[in-house]
């Protein structure tokens, strides 16, 4: 098992996350997620095995845009967002031919509400928690989805990937 911030992750799941991050051309994230992930750029002890070192290398190289009302600066290959979510998404997509990921519940919810999200990738862990920010925003209209992929890991974590079903007008 690989431990990161109190969560235990199987090697199988860690490899899967590494493969997903390798496919990205950028990452937009909220302050809390940025601060959680910053250790991959600042803590050399996290490079204690081949997989963790590979993840740190990929994460450090990935261009990131951080949305925060409280931070004055960010470290590594990151910059603070200066524009709206829609404008920052457009900018991130303009500079790469790869997918751009959005992380952090509040930021992802804003992007979903704006219709900027083409896919939802969710990991369901076999644990019940009593709080936190909801993963999905409240919506006034249904958002139809198509199941594109599902996978259950040996650790009982379930991965689901959904594509947004768009009609002719979208």
Coordinates of C-alpha atoms in Angstrom, one line a residue, residues 8-101:
X8 CA -4.0 4.4 1.7
X9 CA -3.7 3.6 -2.0
X10 CA -2.9 0.3 -3.6
X11 CA -0.1 0.2 -6.1
X12 CA -2.6 -0.7 -8.8
X13 CA -4.7 2.4 -8.1
X14 CA -1.5 4.6 -7.8
X15 CA -0.4 3.4 -11.3
X16 CA -3.8 4.2 -12.7
X17 CA -3.6 7.7 -11.3
X18 CA -0.1 8.1 -12.7
X19 CA -1.3 7.0 -16.2
X20 CA -4.2 9.5 -16.0
X21 CA -1.9 12.4 -15.0
X22 CA 0.5 11.5 -17.8
X23 CA -2.2 12.1 -20.4
X24 CA -3.0 15.6 -19.3
X25 CA -1.9 18.9 -20.8
X26 CA -2.9 21.0 -17.8
X27 CA -4.7 21.0 -14.5
X28 CA -6.9 23.6 -13.0
X29 CA -7.4 23.3 -9.2
X30 CA -8.7 25.0 -6.2
X31 CA -6.5 26.2 -3.3
X32 CA -7.1 23.2 -1.0
X33 CA -6.3 20.7 -3.6
X34 CA -3.2 22.8 -4.7
X35 CA -2.0 22.8 -1.1
X36 CA -2.6 19.1 -0.7
X37 CA -0.7 18.3 -3.9
X38 CA 2.1 20.7 -3.3
X39 CA 4.1 18.1 -1.3
X40 CA 4.8 16.3 -4.5
X41 CA 6.8 19.3 -5.6
X42 CA 8.4 20.2 -2.3
X43 CA 9.0 17.0 -0.3
X44 CA 11.8 14.8 -1.6
X45 CA 10.9 12.0 0.7
X46 CA 7.9 11.3 -1.5
X47 CA 10.2 10.1 -4.2
X48 CA 11.1 7.0 -2.1
X49 CA 10.1 4.5 -4.8
X50 CA 9.9 4.2 -8.6
X51 CA 6.2 4.9 -8.8
X52 CA 6.1 7.9 -6.4
X53 CA 9.2 9.4 -8.1
X54 CA 7.5 9.0 -11.5
X55 CA 4.3 10.6 -10.2
X56 CA 6.3 13.5 -8.7
X57 CA 8.1 14.1 -12.0
X58 CA 4.9 14.1 -14.0
X59 CA 3.0 16.3 -11.5
X60 CA 5.9 18.8 -11.3
X61 CA 6.0 19.1 -15.1
X62 CA 2.3 19.6 -15.5
X63 CA 1.2 23.2 -16.0
X64 CA -1.3 24.2 -13.2
X65 CA -3.7 27.1 -12.7
X66 CA -4.7 27.7 -9.1
X67 CA -8.0 29.4 -8.2
X68 CA -7.7 31.1 -4.8
X69 CA -9.0 34.2 -3.1
X70 CA -6.4 33.9 -0.3
X71 CA -3.1 33.0 -1.9
X72 CA -0.8 35.7 -3.1
X73 CA 1.6 33.3 -4.8
X74 CA 2.1 29.7 -5.8
X75 CA 5.1 27.4 -6.3
X76 CA 6.4 25.1 -9.0
X77 CA 4.8 24.9 -12.4
X78 CA 1.7 26.8 -11.3
X79 CA 0.2 30.2 -11.6
X80 CA -2.7 31.9 -9.9
X81 CA -5.8 32.3 -12.0
X82 CA -6.4 35.8 -13.2
X83 CA -9.6 35.4 -15.2
X84 CA -13.0 33.6 -14.8
X85 CA -13.3 29.9 -14.8
X86 CA -14.5 29.9 -18.4
X87 CA -11.7 32.1 -19.6
X88 CA -9.0 30.0 -17.7
X89 CA -10.4 26.8 -19.1
X90 CA -10.3 28.2 -22.7
X91 CA -6.7 29.5 -22.1
X92 CA -5.6 26.1 -20.8
X93 CA -7.2 24.3 -23.7
X94 CA -5.6 26.7 -26.2
X95 CA -2.1 25.8 -25.2
X96 CA -2.3 22.0 -25.4
X97 CA -3.8 19.3 -27.6
X98 CA -4.3 17.1 -24.5
X99 CA -7.1 17.0 -22.0
X100 CA -7.2 19.5 -19.1
X101 CA -8.4 18.3 -15.7

